[in-house]
Amino acid sequence: MPAPEAQEAVTVSVFAQRFSATRRGARLARRLATHRLDLWQLPYGSPASDTVTLVVAELASNAVLHGHVPGRDFELRLTYERSAGLVRVEVSDTHPGHPEMPESAGRPSADTDGGRGLLLVESVADRWGVNGRTGPGKTVWAECAVPVSHGRRPIRS
């Protein structure tokens, strides 16, 4: 009887954490996401890490600025499908309002302070969207393609 062929395990790594809906919470979410990506062999300073970190920063900032409900946190969830080369970022908050792209063909005026976050997410992520969630609020998500690693180094959880 021939020996069965070895198959590489499907590896999906997940990081989920709730943060206070404050500027400090958004900053901590970004820093912990960057650290987690480094543990998943997407090193700090690499294009993949920088892209995902930018998406986390923008979505967390939006959750704090536009999705804040007093007394409620926001949640960050990162999912890394190593074999597919895909990182999914999900930020959930309890505010019922859904994000909207800026007016006038998606281009805020030069003197406008805000309105560029979702444009940045749209430009660097491969896909993004908004889903409802169980309970109040919504989840804003984005997916970023990252290089597929064929190395056999284990992923540290």
PDB file of C-alpha atoms in Angstrom:
ATOM      1  CA  MET A   1       0.000   0.000   0.000  1.00  0.00           C
ATOM      2  CA  PRO A   2       1.492   3.390  -0.970  1.00  0.00           C
ATOM      3  CA  ALA A   3       2.149   5.880   1.791  1.00  0.00           C
ATOM      4  CA  PRO A   4      -0.313   8.775   1.885  1.00  0.00           C
ATOM      5  CA  GLU A   5       1.004  12.111   0.684  1.00  0.00           C
ATOM      6  CA  ALA A   6       1.753  14.642   3.373  1.00  0.00           C
ATOM      7  CA  GLN A   7      -0.618  17.578   3.335  1.00  0.00           C
ATOM      8  CA  GLU A   8       0.053  20.954   4.823  1.00  0.00           C
ATOM      9  CA  ALA A   9      -2.425  21.864   7.521  1.00  0.00           C
ATOM     10  CA  VAL A  10      -4.824  24.689   6.805  1.00  0.00           C
ATOM     11  CA  THR A  11      -3.771  27.374   9.201  1.00  0.00           C
ATOM     12  CA  VAL A  12      -6.045  30.173  10.245  1.00  0.00           C
ATOM     13  CA  SER A  13      -4.854  32.416  13.049  1.00  0.00           C
ATOM     14  CA  VAL A  14      -7.209  34.729  14.905  1.00  0.00           C
ATOM     15  CA  PHE A  15      -6.662  37.649  17.254  1.00  0.00           C
ATOM     16  CA  ALA A  16      -9.650  39.331  18.926  1.00  0.00           C
ATOM     17  CA  GLN A  17      -9.646  42.021  21.579  1.00  0.00           C
ATOM     18  CA  ARG A  18     -12.023  44.650  22.920  1.00  0.00           C
ATOM     19  CA  PHE A  19     -10.769  48.195  23.453  1.00  0.00           C
ATOM     20  CA  SER A  20     -12.141  51.313  25.102  1.00  0.00           C
ATOM     21  CA  ALA A  21     -13.714  53.605  22.535  1.00  0.00           C
ATOM     22  CA  THR A  22     -11.092  56.290  23.108  1.00  0.00           C
ATOM     23  CA  ARG A  23      -8.118  57.610  21.152  1.00  0.00           C
ATOM     24  CA  ARG A  24      -5.895  55.608  23.498  1.00  0.00           C
ATOM     25  CA  GLY A  25      -7.929  52.463  22.711  1.00  0.00           C
ATOM     26  CA  ALA A  26      -7.543  53.043  18.964  1.00  0.00           C
ATOM     27  CA  ARG A  27      -3.783  53.548  19.353  1.00  0.00           C
ATOM     28  CA  LEU A  28      -3.484  50.375  21.442  1.00  0.00           C
ATOM     29  CA  ALA A  29      -5.486  48.415  18.838  1.00  0.00           C
ATOM     30  CA  ARG A  30      -3.070  49.536  16.125  1.00  0.00           C
ATOM     31  CA  ARG A  31       0.011  48.678  18.184  1.00  0.00           C
ATOM     32  CA  LEU A  32      -1.270  45.239  19.224  1.00  0.00           C
ATOM     33  CA  ALA A  33      -2.281  44.464  15.633  1.00  0.00           C
ATOM     34  CA  THR A  34       1.236  45.294  14.425  1.00  0.00           C
ATOM     35  CA  HIS A  35       2.709  43.114  17.157  1.00  0.00           C
ATOM     36  CA  ARG A  36       0.370  40.220  16.293  1.00  0.00           C
ATOM     37  CA  LEU A  37       1.254  40.477  12.589  1.00  0.00           C
ATOM     38  CA  ASP A  38       4.940  40.257  13.521  1.00  0.00           C
ATOM     39  CA  LEU A  39       4.220  37.092  15.526  1.00  0.00           C
ATOM     40  CA  TRP A  40       2.483  35.694  12.435  1.00  0.00           C
ATOM     41  CA  GLN A  41       5.684  36.277  10.379  1.00  0.00           C
ATOM     42  CA  LEU A  42       4.417  39.470   8.732  1.00  0.00           C
ATOM     43  CA  PRO A  43       7.322  41.541  10.084  1.00  0.00           C
ATOM     44  CA  TYR A  44       7.099  45.066  11.371  1.00  0.00           C
ATOM     45  CA  GLY A  45       7.930  47.506   8.573  1.00  0.00           C
ATOM     46  CA  SER A  46       7.096  45.091   5.754  1.00  0.00           C
ATOM     47  CA  PRO A  47       4.615  46.237   3.093  1.00  0.00           C
ATOM     48  CA  ALA A  48       2.059  43.675   4.315  1.00  0.00           C
ATOM     49  CA  SER A  49       2.375  44.817   7.928  1.00  0.00           C
ATOM     50  CA  ASP A  50       2.224  48.486   6.983  1.00  0.00           C
ATOM     51  CA  THR A  51      -0.899  47.965   4.866  1.00  0.00           C
ATOM     52  CA  VAL A  52      -2.813  45.990   7.484  1.00  0.00           C
ATOM     53  CA  THR A  53      -1.704  48.384  10.233  1.00  0.00           C
ATOM     54  CA  LEU A  54      -2.988  51.362   8.230  1.00  0.00           C
ATOM     55  CA  VAL A  55      -6.363  49.634   7.777  1.00  0.00           C
ATOM     56  CA  VAL A  56      -6.563  48.828  11.507  1.00  0.00           C
ATOM     57  CA  ALA A  57      -5.643  52.421  12.399  1.00  0.00           C
ATOM     58  CA  GLU A  58      -8.305  53.913  10.132  1.00  0.00           C
ATOM     59  CA  LEU A  59     -11.106  51.532  11.118  1.00  0.00           C
ATOM     60  CA  ALA A  60     -10.315  51.811  14.838  1.00  0.00           C
ATOM     61  CA  SER A  61     -10.173  55.595  14.568  1.00  0.00           C
ATOM     62  CA  ASN A  62     -13.553  55.619  12.818  1.00  0.00           C
ATOM     63  CA  ALA A  63     -15.033  53.392  15.533  1.00  0.00           C
ATOM     64  CA  VAL A  64     -13.842  55.865  18.166  1.00  0.00           C
ATOM     65  CA  LEU A  65     -14.782  59.073  16.330  1.00  0.00           C
ATOM     66  CA  HIS A  66     -17.991  58.064  14.554  1.00  0.00           C
ATOM     67  CA  GLY A  67     -19.101  54.811  16.184  1.00  0.00           C
ATOM     68  CA  HIS A  68     -18.673  55.798  19.812  1.00  0.00           C
ATOM     69  CA  VAL A  69     -21.536  55.034  22.173  1.00  0.00           C
ATOM     70  CA  PRO A  70     -20.852  56.144  25.773  1.00  0.00           C
ATOM     71  CA  GLY A  71     -19.967  53.186  27.972  1.00  0.00           C
ATOM     72  CA  ARG A  72     -19.430  50.819  25.026  1.00  0.00           C
ATOM     73  CA  ASP A  73     -16.178  49.403  23.686  1.00  0.00           C
ATOM     74  CA  PHE A  74     -15.194  48.483  20.150  1.00  0.00           C
ATOM     75  CA  GLU A  75     -13.735  45.154  19.090  1.00  0.00           C
ATOM     76  CA  LEU A  76     -10.862  44.387  16.748  1.00  0.00           C
ATOM     77  CA  ARG A  77     -10.642  40.979  15.113  1.00  0.00           C
ATOM     78  CA  LEU A  78      -7.785  39.915  12.831  1.00  0.00           C
ATOM     79  CA  THR A  79      -7.950  36.684  10.864  1.00  0.00           C
ATOM     80  CA  TYR A  80      -4.891  35.469   8.958  1.00  0.00           C
ATOM     81  CA  GLU A  81      -5.412  32.699   6.413  1.00  0.00           C
ATOM     82  CA  ARG A  82      -1.782  31.843   5.829  1.00  0.00           C
ATOM     83  CA  SER A  83      -2.319  29.447   2.897  1.00  0.00           C
ATOM     84  CA  ALA A  84      -4.539  31.966   1.086  1.00  0.00           C
ATOM     85  CA  GLY A  85      -2.295  34.929   1.889  1.00  0.00           C
ATOM     86  CA  LEU A  86      -5.167  36.961   3.316  1.00  0.00           C
ATOM     87  CA  VAL A  87      -5.594  39.082   6.426  1.00  0.00           C
ATOM     88  CA  ARG A  88      -9.120  40.148   7.328  1.00  0.00           C
ATOM     89  CA  VAL A  89      -9.575  43.101   9.661  1.00  0.00           C
ATOM     90  CA  GLU A  90     -12.922  43.530  11.421  1.00  0.00           C
ATOM     91  CA  VAL A  91     -13.792  46.419  13.715  1.00  0.00           C
ATOM     92  CA  SER A  92     -17.154  46.245  15.469  1.00  0.00           C
ATOM     93  CA  ASP A  93     -18.867  49.021  17.387  1.00  0.00           C
ATOM     94  CA  THR A  94     -22.352  49.507  18.822  1.00  0.00           C
ATOM     95  CA  HIS A  95     -23.368  52.656  16.944  1.00  0.00           C
ATOM     96  CA  PRO A  96     -26.196  51.996  14.461  1.00  0.00           C
ATOM     97  CA  GLY A  97     -24.921  54.427  11.777  1.00  0.00           C
ATOM     98  CA  HIS A  98     -23.089  52.990   8.794  1.00  0.00           C
ATOM     99  CA  PRO A  99     -19.990  54.670   7.350  1.00  0.00           C
ATOM    100  CA  GLU A 100     -20.386  56.625   4.145  1.00  0.00           C
ATOM    101  CA  MET A 101     -17.829  57.598   1.548  1.00  0.00           C
ATOM    102  CA  PRO A 102     -17.213  61.352   1.324  1.00  0.00           C
ATOM    103  CA  GLU A 103     -19.325  63.397  -1.081  1.00  0.00           C
ATOM    104  CA  SER A 104     -18.192  64.911  -4.389  1.00  0.00           C
ATOM    105  CA  ALA A 105     -16.809  61.826  -6.134  1.00  0.00           C
ATOM    106  CA  GLY A 106     -15.016  60.634  -3.015  1.00  0.00           C
ATOM    107  CA  ARG A 107     -12.666  63.615  -2.879  1.00  0.00           C
ATOM    108  CA  PRO A 108     -12.781  65.785   0.254  1.00  0.00           C
ATOM    109  CA  SER A 109     -11.654  69.362  -0.270  1.00  0.00           C
ATOM    110  CA  ALA A 110      -8.110  70.351   0.678  1.00  0.00           C
ATOM    111  CA  ASP A 111      -9.304  72.389   3.674  1.00  0.00           C
ATOM    112  CA  THR A 112     -11.408  69.568   5.142  1.00  0.00           C
ATOM    113  CA  ASP A 113      -9.966  68.010   8.305  1.00  0.00           C
ATOM    114  CA  GLY A 114     -11.497  64.551   7.893  1.00  0.00           C
ATOM    115  CA  GLY A 115     -13.177  62.282   5.409  1.00  0.00           C
ATOM    116  CA  ARG A 116     -10.126  60.487   4.064  1.00  0.00           C
ATOM    117  CA  GLY A 117     -10.064  57.357   6.240  1.00  0.00           C
ATOM    118  CA  LEU A 118     -12.360  55.201   4.130  1.00  0.00           C
ATOM    119  CA  LEU A 119     -10.675  56.462   0.966  1.00  0.00           C
ATOM    120  CA  LEU A 120      -7.371  55.190   2.379  1.00  0.00           C
ATOM    121  CA  VAL A 121      -8.928  51.854   3.300  1.00  0.00           C
ATOM    122  CA  GLU A 122     -10.462  51.553  -0.160  1.00  0.00           C
ATOM    123  CA  SER A 123      -7.141  52.312  -1.831  1.00  0.00           C
ATOM    124  CA  VAL A 124      -4.962  49.859   0.138  1.00  0.00           C
ATOM    125  CA  ALA A 125      -7.369  46.990   0.923  1.00  0.00           C
ATOM    126  CA  ASP A 126      -8.458  44.481  -1.690  1.00  0.00           C
ATOM    127  CA  ARG A 127     -12.070  44.562  -0.475  1.00  0.00           C
ATOM    128  CA  TRP A 128     -14.002  46.227   2.312  1.00  0.00           C
ATOM    129  CA  GLY A 129     -17.558  46.489   3.489  1.00  0.00           C
ATOM    130  CA  VAL A 130     -19.994  46.761   6.375  1.00  0.00           C
ATOM    131  CA  ASN A 131     -22.027  43.973   7.972  1.00  0.00           C
ATOM    132  CA  GLY A 132     -24.684  44.008  10.659  1.00  0.00           C
ATOM    133  CA  ARG A 133     -23.941  42.108  13.829  1.00  0.00           C
ATOM    134  CA  THR A 134     -25.777  40.320  16.593  1.00  0.00           C
ATOM    135  CA  GLY A 135     -26.826  43.020  18.988  1.00  0.00           C
ATOM    136  CA  PRO A 136     -26.530  46.729  18.298  1.00  0.00           C
ATOM    137  CA  GLY A 137     -24.107  48.207  15.815  1.00  0.00           C
ATOM    138  CA  LYS A 138     -22.117  47.020  12.849  1.00  0.00           C
ATOM    139  CA  THR A 139     -18.829  45.492  11.762  1.00  0.00           C
ATOM    140  CA  VAL A 140     -16.652  47.291   9.242  1.00  0.00           C
ATOM    141  CA  TRP A 141     -14.240  44.857   7.577  1.00  0.00           C
ATOM    142  CA  ALA A 142     -11.428  44.914   5.079  1.00  0.00           C
ATOM    143  CA  GLU A 143      -9.362  42.177   3.456  1.00  0.00           C
ATOM    144  CA  CYS A 144      -5.716  42.609   2.516  1.00  0.00           C
ATOM    145  CA  ALA A 145      -3.704  40.196   0.394  1.00  0.00           C
ATOM    146  CA  VAL A 146      -0.297  39.410   1.861  1.00  0.00           C
ATOM    147  CA  PRO A 147       2.560  37.286   0.476  1.00  0.00           C
ATOM    148  CA  VAL A 148       1.987  33.569   0.887  1.00  0.00           C
ATOM    149  CA  SER A 149       4.779  32.108   2.969  1.00  0.00           C
ATOM    150  CA  HIS A 150       5.854  28.600   2.029  1.00  0.00           C
ATOM    151  CA  GLY A 151       8.219  28.380   4.962  1.00  0.00           C
ATOM    152  CA  ARG A 152       7.628  25.718   7.575  1.00  0.00           C
ATOM    153  CA  ARG A 153       8.193  28.000  10.565  1.00  0.00           C
ATOM    154  CA  PRO A 154       5.411  27.596  13.102  1.00  0.00           C
ATOM    155  CA  ILE A 155       3.048  30.452  13.771  1.00  0.00           C
ATOM    156  CA  ARG A 156       3.258  31.635  17.354  1.00  0.00           C
ATOM    157  CA  SER A 157      -0.145  32.276  18.861  1.00  0.00           C
TER     158      SER A 157
END
